[in-house]
Coordinates of C-alpha atoms in Angstrom, one line a residue:
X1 CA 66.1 72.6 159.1
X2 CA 67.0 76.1 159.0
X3 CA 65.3 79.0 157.2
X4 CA 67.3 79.4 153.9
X5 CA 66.4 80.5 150.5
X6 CA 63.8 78.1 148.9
X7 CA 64.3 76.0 146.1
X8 CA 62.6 78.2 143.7
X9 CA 64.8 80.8 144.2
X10 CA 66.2 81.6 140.9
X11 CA 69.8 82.3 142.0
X12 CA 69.7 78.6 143.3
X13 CA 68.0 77.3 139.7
X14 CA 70.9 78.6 137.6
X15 CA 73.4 76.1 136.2
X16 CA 76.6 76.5 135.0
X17 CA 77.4 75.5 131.6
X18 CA 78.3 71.8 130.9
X19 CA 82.1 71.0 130.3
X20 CA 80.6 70.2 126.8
X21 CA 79.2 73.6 125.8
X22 CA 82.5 75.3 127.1
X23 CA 84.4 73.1 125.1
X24 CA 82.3 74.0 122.2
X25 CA 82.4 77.9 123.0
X26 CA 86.3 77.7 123.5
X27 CA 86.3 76.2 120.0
X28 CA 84.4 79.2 118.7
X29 CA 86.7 81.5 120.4
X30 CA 89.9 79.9 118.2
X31 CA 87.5 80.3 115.1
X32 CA 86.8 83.8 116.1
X33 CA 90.5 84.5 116.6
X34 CA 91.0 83.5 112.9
X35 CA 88.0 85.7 111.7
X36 CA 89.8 88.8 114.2
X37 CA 92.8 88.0 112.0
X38 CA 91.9 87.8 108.6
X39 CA 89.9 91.2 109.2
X40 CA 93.2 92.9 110.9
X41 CA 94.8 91.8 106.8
X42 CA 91.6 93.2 105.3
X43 CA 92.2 96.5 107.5
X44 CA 96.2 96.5 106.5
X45 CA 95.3 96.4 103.4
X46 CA 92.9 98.7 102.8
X47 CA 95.1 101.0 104.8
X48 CA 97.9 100.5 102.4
X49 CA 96.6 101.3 99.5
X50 CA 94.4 104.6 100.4
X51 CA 97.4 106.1 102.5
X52 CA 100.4 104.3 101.3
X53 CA 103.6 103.3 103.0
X54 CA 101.7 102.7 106.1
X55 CA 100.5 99.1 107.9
X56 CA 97.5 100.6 109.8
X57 CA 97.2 97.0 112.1
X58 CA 101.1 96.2 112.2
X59 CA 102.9 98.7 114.2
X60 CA 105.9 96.7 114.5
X61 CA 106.1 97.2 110.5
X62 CA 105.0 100.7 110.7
X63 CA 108.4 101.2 112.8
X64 CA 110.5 99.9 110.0
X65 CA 108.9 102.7 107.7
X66 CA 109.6 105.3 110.3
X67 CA 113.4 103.9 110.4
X68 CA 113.4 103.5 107.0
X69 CA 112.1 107.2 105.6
X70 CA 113.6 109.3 108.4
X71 CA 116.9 110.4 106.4
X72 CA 114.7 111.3 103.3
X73 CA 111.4 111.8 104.3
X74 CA 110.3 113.3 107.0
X75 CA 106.2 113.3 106.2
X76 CA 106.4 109.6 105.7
X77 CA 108.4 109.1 109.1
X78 CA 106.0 111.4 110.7
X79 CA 103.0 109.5 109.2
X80 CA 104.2 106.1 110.5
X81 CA 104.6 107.4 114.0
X82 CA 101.6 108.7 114.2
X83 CA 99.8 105.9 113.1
X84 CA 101.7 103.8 115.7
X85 CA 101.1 106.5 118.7
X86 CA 97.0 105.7 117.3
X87 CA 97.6 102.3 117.6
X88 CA 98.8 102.5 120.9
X89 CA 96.3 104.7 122.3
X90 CA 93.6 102.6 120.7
X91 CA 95.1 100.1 122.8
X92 CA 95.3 101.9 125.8
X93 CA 91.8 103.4 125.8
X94 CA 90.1 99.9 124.9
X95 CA 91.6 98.7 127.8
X96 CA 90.5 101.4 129.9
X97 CA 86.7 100.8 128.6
X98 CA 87.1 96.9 129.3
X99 CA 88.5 97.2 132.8
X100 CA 86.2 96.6 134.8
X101 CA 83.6 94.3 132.6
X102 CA 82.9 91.4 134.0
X103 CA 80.7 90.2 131.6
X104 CA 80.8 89.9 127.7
X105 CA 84.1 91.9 127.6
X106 CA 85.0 90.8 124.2
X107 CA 82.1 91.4 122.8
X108 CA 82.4 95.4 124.4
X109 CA 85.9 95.3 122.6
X110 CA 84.8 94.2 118.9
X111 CA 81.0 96.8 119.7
X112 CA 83.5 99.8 120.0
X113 CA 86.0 99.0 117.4
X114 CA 83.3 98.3 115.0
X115 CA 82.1 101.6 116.3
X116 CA 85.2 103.4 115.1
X117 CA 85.3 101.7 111.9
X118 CA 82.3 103.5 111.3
X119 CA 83.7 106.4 112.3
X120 CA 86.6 106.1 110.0
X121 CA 84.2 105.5 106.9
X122 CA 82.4 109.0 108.0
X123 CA 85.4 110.7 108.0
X124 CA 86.5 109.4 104.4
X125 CA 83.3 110.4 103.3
X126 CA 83.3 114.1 104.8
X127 CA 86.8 114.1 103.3
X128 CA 88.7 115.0 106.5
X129 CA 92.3 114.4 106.0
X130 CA 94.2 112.5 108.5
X131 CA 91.3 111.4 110.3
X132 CA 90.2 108.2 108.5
X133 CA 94.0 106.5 108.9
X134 CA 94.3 107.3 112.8
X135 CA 90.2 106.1 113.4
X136 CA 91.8 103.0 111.2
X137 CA 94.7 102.4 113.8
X138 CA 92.9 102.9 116.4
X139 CA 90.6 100.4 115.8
X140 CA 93.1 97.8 115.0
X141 CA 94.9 98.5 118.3
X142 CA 91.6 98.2 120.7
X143 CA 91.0 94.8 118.6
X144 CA 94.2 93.4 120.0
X145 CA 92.5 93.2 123.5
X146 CA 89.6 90.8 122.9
X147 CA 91.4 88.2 124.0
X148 CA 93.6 89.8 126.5
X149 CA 92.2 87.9 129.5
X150 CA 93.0 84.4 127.6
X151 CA 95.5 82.1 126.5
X152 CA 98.5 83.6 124.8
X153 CA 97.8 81.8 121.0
X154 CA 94.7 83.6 121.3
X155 CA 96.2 87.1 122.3
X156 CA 98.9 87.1 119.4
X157 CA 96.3 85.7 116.7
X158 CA 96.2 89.5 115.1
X159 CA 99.8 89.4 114.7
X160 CA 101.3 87.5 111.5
X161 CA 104.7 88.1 112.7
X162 CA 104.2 86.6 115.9
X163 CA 102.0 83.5 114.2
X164 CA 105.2 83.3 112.2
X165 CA 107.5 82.4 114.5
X166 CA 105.4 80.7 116.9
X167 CA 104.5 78.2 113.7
X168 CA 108.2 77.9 113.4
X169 CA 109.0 76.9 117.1
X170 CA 105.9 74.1 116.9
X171 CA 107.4 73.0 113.5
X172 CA 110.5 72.3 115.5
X173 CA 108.9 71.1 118.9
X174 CA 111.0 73.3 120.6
X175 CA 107.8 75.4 122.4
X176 CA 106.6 73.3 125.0
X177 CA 106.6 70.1 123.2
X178 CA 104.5 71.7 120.6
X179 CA 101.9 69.0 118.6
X180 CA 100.8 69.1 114.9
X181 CA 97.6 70.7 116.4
X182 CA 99.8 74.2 117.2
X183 CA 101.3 73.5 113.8
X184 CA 98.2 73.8 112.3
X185 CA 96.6 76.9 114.8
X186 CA 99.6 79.3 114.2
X187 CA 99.5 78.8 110.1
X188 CA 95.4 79.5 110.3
X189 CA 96.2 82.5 111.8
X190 CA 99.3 83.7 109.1
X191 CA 97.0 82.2 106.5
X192 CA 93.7 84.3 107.7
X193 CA 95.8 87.2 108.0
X194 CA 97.0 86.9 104.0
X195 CA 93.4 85.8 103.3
X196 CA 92.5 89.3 104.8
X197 CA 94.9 91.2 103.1
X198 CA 93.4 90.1 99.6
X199 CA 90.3 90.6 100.2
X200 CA 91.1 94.2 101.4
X201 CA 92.9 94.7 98.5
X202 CA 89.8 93.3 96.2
X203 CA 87.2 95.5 98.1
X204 CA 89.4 98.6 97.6
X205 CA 89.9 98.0 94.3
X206 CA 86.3 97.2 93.2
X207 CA 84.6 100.1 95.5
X208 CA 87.3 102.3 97.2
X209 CA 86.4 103.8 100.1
X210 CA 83.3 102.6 100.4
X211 CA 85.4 99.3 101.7
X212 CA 85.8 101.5 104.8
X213 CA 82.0 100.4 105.4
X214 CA 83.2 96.3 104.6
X215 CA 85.5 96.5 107.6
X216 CA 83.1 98.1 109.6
X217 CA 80.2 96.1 108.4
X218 CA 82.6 92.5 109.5
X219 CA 83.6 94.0 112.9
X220 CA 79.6 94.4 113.2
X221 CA 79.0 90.6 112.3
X222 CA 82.0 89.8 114.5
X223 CA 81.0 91.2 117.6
X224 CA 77.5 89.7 117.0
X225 CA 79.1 86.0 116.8
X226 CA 81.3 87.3 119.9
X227 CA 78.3 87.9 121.7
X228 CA 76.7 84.5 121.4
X229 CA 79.8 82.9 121.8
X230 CA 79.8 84.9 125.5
X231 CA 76.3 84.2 125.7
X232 CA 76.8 80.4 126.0
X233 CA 79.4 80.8 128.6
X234 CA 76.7 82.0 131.4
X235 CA 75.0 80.1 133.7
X236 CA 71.6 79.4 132.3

């Protein structure tokens, strides 16, 4: 028998997890998905109503109200666009953090956009102008890529246009032979979105920009949940 590592070696004493405990972590992915949803709404939301005109985690909308105010007004047009260029780069530098991780990826995503929610509160509070709404954006947009290494339902959850039409197509059956179980996924996700959106619109309402610190303080609990969720996906 050749020399090798011995049994006690710890590298040969780590197991993978059971098809069991990644079925239940995968589960808890689609919950988290719903939760990353409903607090892109609360974010819109909240957006709305301190800057107006503007749908801080929809940049598909935010391109209608640049089309839309452009003949009559140019500081709303300018606004939109700016707030999707800070989508966009909150996008792009996420994915530039969470290139090369290997390991609990997601949960480096939700730490740094929780991380700029923060940093949007702090800026409402010093009263810097501007600031607040592109921190805002940018957060939204670097939330998008939590699930970009997975499925495609997951990767569109934060999108209600997208959940819309992807409900539609597994109402008819037309994408791939979709089952009352996609049915139900895609109107979670609309339905956590519009859950969201009320409650942003509650929190603003009842403490103003103290609900800054709400979205921050979920993205906090979120990444926590994202990191046990990660956590049970390791060898032991």
């Amino acid at each position: 028998m050749g020399k090798g590592r011995p049994m006690s070696d710890p590298g040969l004493l780590r197991r993978r997890p059971s098809s069991l405990e990644v079925g239940r972590a995968q589960r808890a992915l689609v919950q988290l998905a719903v939760l990353l949803a409903a607090l892109a709404g609360l974010v819109n939301a909240i957006g709305f109503l301190a800057f107006g005109h503007v749908f801080l985690a929809s940049p598909e909308a935010n391109a209608t109200v640049l089309g839309a105010n452009l003949p009559q007004s140019y500081a709303v047009a300018l606004f939109a666009g700016a707030m999707v260029l800070s989508f966009v780069a909150g996008v792009t530098l996420m994915t530039l953090i969470a290139h090369r991780a290997t390991q609990f990826r997601r949960t480096l995503v939700l730490l740094t956009t929780a991380l700029v929610l923060v940093a949007a509160y702090v800026a409402v509070q010093a009263h810097i102008a501007f600031a607040p709404a592109v921190f805002l954006a940018m957060a939204m947009g670097g939330a998008h890529c939590v699930f970009e290494r997975d499925n495609s339902d997951l990767q569109e959850a934060m999108s209600p246009s997208a959940q819309i039409a992807r409900f539609g197509e597994a109402l008819a059956g037309g994408r791939n032979g979709a089952n009352h179980r996609q049915i139900g996924l895609h109107a979670s996700f609309w339905l956590a979105f519009l859950f969201g959106g009320l409650l942003g619109a509650g929190a603003w309402i009842a403490s103003d920009a103290r609900s800054f610190a709400v979205a921050a303080g979920v993205a906090g609990v979120l990444t926590l949940r994202t990191w046990l969720i990660e956590r049970a996906l390791l060898p032991a």
